[in-house]
Short mmCIF file of C-alpha atoms and ligand atoms in Angstrom, two decimals:
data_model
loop_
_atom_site.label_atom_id
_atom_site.label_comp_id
_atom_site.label_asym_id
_atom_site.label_seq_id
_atom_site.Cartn_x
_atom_site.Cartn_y
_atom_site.Cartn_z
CA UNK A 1 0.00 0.00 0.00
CA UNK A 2 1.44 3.45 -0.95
CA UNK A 3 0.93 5.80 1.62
CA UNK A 4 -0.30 9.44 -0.03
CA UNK A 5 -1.21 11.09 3.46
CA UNK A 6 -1.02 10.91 7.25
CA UNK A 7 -2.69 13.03 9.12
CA UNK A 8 -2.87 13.97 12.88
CA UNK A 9 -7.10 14.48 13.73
CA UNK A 10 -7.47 14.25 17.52
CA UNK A 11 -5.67 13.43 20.68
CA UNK A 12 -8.11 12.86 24.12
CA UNK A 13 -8.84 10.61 27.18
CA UNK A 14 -12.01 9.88 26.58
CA UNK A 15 -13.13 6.80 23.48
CA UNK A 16 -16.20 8.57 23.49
CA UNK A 17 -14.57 11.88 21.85
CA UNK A 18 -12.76 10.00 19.40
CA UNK A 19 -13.75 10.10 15.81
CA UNK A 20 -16.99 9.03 14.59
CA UNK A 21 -16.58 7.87 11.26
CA UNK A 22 -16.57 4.15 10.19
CA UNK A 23 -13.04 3.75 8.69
CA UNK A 24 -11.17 0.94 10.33
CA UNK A 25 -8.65 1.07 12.75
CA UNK A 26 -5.54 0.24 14.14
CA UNK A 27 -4.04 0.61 17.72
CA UNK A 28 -0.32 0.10 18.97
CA UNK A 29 -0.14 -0.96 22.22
CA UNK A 30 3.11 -2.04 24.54
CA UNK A 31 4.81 -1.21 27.49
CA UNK A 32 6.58 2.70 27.63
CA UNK A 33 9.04 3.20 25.43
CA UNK A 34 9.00 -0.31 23.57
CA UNK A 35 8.95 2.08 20.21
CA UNK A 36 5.18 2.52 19.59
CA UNK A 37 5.66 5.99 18.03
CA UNK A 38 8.79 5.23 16.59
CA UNK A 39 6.67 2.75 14.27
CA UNK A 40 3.74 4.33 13.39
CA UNK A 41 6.50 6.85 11.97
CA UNK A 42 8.42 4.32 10.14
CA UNK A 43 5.14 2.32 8.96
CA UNK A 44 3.81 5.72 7.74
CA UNK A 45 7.06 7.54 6.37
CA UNK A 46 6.57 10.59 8.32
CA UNK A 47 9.44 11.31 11.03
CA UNK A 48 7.67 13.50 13.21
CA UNK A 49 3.57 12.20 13.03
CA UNK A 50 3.75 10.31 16.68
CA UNK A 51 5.70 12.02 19.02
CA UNK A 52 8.78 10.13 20.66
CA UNK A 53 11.15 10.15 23.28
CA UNK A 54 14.35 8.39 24.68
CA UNK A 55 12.10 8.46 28.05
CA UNK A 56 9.36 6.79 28.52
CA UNK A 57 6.07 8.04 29.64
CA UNK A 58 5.78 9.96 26.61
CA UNK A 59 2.28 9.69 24.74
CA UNK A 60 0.27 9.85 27.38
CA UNK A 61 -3.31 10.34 25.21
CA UNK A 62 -5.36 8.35 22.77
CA UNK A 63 -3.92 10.08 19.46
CA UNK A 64 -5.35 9.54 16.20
CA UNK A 65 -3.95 9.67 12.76
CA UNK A 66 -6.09 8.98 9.34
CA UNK A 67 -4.21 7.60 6.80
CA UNK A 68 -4.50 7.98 2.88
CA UNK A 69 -8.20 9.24 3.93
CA UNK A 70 -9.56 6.34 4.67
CA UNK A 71 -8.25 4.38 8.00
CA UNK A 72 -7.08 5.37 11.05
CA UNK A 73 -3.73 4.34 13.42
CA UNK A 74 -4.09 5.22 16.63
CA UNK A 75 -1.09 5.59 18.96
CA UNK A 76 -1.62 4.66 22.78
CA UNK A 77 0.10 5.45 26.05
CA UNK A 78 2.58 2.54 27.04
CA UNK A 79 1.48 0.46 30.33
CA UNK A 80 3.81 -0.61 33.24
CA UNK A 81 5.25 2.85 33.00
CA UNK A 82 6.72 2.46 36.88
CA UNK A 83 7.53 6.35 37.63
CA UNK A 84 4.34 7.96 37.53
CA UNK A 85 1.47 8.02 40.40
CA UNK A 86 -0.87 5.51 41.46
CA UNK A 87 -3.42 7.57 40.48
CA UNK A 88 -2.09 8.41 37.35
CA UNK A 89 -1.61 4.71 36.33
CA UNK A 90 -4.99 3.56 37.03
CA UNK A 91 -6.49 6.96 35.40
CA UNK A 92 -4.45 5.36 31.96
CA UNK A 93 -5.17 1.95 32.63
CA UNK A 94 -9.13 3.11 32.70
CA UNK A 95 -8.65 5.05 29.85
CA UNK A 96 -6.62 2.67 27.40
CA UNK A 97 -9.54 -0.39 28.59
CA UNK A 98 -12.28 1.76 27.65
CA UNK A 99 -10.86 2.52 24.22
CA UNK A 100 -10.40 -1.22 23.50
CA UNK A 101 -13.47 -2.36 25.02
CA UNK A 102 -15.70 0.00 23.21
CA UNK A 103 -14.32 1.17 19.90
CA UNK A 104 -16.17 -0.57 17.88
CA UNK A 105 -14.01 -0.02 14.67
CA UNK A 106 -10.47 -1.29 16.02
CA UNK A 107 -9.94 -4.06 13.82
CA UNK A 108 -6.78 -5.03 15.36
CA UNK A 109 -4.68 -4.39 18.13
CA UNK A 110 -0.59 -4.38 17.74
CA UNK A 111 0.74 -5.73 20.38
CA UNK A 112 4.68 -4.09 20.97
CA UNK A 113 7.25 -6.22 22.55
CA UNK A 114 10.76 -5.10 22.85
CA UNK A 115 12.74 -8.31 20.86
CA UNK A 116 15.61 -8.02 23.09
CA UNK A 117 13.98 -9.12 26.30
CA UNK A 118 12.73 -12.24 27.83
CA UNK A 119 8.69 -12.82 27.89
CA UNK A 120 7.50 -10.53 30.61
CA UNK A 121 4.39 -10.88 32.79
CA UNK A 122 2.80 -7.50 32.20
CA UNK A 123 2.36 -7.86 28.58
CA UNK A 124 1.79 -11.87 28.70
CA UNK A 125 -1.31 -10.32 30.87
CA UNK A 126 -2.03 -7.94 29.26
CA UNK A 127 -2.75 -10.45 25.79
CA UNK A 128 -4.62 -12.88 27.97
CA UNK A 129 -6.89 -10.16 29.01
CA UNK A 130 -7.17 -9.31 25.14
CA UNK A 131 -8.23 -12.79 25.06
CA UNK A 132 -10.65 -13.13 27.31
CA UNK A 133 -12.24 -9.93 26.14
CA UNK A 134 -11.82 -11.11 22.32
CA UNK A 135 -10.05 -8.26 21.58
CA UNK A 136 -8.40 -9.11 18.14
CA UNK A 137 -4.35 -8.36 18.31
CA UNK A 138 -1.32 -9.51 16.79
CA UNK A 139 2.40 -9.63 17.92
CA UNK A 140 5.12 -6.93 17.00
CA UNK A 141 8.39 -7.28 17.90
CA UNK A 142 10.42 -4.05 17.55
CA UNK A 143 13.95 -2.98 17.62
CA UNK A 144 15.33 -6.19 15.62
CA UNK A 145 18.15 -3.61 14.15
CA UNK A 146 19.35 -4.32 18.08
CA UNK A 147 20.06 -7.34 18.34
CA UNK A 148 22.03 -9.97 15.02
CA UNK A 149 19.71 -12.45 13.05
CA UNK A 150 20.78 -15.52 15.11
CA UNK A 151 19.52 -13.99 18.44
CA UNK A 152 16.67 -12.72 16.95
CA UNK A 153 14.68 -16.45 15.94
CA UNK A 154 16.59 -17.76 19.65
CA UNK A 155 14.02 -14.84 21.10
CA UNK A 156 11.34 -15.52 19.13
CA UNK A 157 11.34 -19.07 19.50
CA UNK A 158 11.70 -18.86 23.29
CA UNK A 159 9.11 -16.29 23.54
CA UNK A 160 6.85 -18.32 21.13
CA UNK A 161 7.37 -21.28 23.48
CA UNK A 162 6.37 -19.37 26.52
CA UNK A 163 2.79 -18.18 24.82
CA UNK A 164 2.29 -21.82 24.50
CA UNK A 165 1.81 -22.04 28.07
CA UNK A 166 -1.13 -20.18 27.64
CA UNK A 167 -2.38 -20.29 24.37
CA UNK A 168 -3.59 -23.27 21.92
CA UNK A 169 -2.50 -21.01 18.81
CA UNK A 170 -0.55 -18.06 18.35
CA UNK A 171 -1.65 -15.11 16.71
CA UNK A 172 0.45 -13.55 13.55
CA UNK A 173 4.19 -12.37 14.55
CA UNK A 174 5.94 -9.11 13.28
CA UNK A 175 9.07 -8.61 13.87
CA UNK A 176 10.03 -5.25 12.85
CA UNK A 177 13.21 -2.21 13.31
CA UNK A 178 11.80 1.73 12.77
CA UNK A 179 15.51 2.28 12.24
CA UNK A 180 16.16 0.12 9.30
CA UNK A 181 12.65 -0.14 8.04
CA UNK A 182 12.66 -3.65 8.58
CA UNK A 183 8.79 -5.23 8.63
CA UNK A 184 6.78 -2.02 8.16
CA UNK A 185 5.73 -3.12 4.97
CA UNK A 186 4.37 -6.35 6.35
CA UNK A 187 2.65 -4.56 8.31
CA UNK A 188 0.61 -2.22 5.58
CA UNK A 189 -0.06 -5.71 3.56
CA UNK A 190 -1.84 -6.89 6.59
CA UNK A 191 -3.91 -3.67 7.42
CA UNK A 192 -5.11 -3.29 3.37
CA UNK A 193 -6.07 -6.97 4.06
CA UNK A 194 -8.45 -6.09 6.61
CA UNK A 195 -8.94 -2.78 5.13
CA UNK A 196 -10.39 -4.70 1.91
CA UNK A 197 -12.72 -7.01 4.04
CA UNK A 198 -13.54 -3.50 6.31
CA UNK A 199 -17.81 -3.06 6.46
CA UNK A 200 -18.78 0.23 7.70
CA UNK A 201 -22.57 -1.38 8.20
CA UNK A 202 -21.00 -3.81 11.42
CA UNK A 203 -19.85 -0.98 13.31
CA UNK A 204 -22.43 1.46 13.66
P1 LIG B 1 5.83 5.86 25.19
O1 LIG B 1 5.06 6.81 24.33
O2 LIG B 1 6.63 6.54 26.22
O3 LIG B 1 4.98 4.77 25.75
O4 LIG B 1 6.96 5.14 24.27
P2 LIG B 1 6.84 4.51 22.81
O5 LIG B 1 6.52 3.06 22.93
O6 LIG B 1 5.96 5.32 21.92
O7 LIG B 1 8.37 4.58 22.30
P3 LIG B 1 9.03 5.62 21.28
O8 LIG B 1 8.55 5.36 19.90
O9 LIG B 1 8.88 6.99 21.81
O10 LIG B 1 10.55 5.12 21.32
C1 LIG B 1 11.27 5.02 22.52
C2 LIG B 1 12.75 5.02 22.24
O11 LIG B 1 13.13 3.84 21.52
C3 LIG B 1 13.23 6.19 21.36
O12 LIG B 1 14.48 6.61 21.86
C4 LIG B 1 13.36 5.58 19.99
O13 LIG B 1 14.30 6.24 19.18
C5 LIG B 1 13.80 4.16 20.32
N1 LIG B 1 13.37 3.21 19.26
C6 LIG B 1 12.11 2.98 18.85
N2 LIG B 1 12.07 2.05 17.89
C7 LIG B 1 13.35 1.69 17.66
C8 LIG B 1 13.97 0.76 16.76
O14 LIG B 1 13.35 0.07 15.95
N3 LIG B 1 15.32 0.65 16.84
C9 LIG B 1 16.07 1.37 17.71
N4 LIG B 1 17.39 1.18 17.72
N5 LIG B 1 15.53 2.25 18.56
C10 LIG B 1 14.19 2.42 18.55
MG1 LIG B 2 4.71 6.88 22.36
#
């Protein structure tokens, strides 16, 4: 899919303020700073669309982006973000569950998972509760420029083998670098997939 435009619409806390239309929609989702921004850039060409940061904590709204006219990404806050309040977190955590649980148009939810670290417990919880909610979400694994080829299928095979724990199947795997570029495209095959099969009539 050639991308013609990207363009900001809204940023709020609140699903219900988000934007009406029935175009279908994506959401990146992952603990802070595991590069969610990073790739809606690099999926979308644009440096600057999603705001980053070497810190994380950084998008701390629902942001919204429409894409060639006709489909939206939509850039979340990261969870397990360990230096802000109590409050704070569960104020997100609210927030971020209310999008999932009632947007009606998210087709699919990408699932960010730094490819350099071991399986961790927040985000296996975080796709069981997906699961149990039938939330529809794949697996990204970002960074990949990181980390050399060989240690990159030993990670993915070990963190394959720990989903099967918990899962009968696994859903479809990305592995992907905003740096080098690598997997965005992959990405936009899969979203004009479900772009094609998109009908506006389900979700109103
Ligand atoms: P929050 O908004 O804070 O939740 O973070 P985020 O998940 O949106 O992460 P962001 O895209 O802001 O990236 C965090 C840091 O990781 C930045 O310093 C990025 O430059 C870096 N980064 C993101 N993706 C990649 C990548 O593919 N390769 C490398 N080497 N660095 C990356
Ligand atoms: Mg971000």
């Amino acid at each position: 899919m050639k991308i013609k435009s990207a363009d900001f619409v809204i940023s709020n806390t609140d699903y219900e303020l988000c934007p009406k239309e029935s175009l279908p929609e994506y959401a990146f989702i992952g603990r802070s700073n595991v590069g969610k921004s990073s790739l809606i850039n690099a999926i979308v060409d644009r440096k600057n669309l999603a705001k980053t940061s070497g810190k994380p904590g950084k998008t701390q709204l629902i942001n919204h982006f429409k894409i060639n006219n006709n489909w939206f990404l939509v850039d979340l806050p990261g969870y397990g973000y360990a230096t802000i309040s109590k409050t704070k977190r569960h104020e997100f955590k609210k927030m971020i569950n209310n999008y999932l649980l009632n947007r009606k148009n998210l087709i699919c939810l990408f699932v960010l998972l730094d490819i350099r670290h071991n399986a961790q417990k927040i985000d296996i919880e975080f796709m069981q509760q997906m699961g149990e909610e039938g939330i529809p979400f794949v697996m990204v694994f970002t960074k990949s420029d990181k980390i050399s080829q060989t240690q990159i299928i030993k990670n993915i095979n070990k963190y394959k083998e720990e989903m099967l724990k918990y899962w009968e199947s696994l859903p479809e795997i990305f592995i992907t670098s905003s740096e080098k570029q690598i997997g965005t495209n992959d990405i936009l095959n899969f979203i004009e997939k479900y772009n094609k099969g998109f009908d506006p009539t389900l979700v109103q």
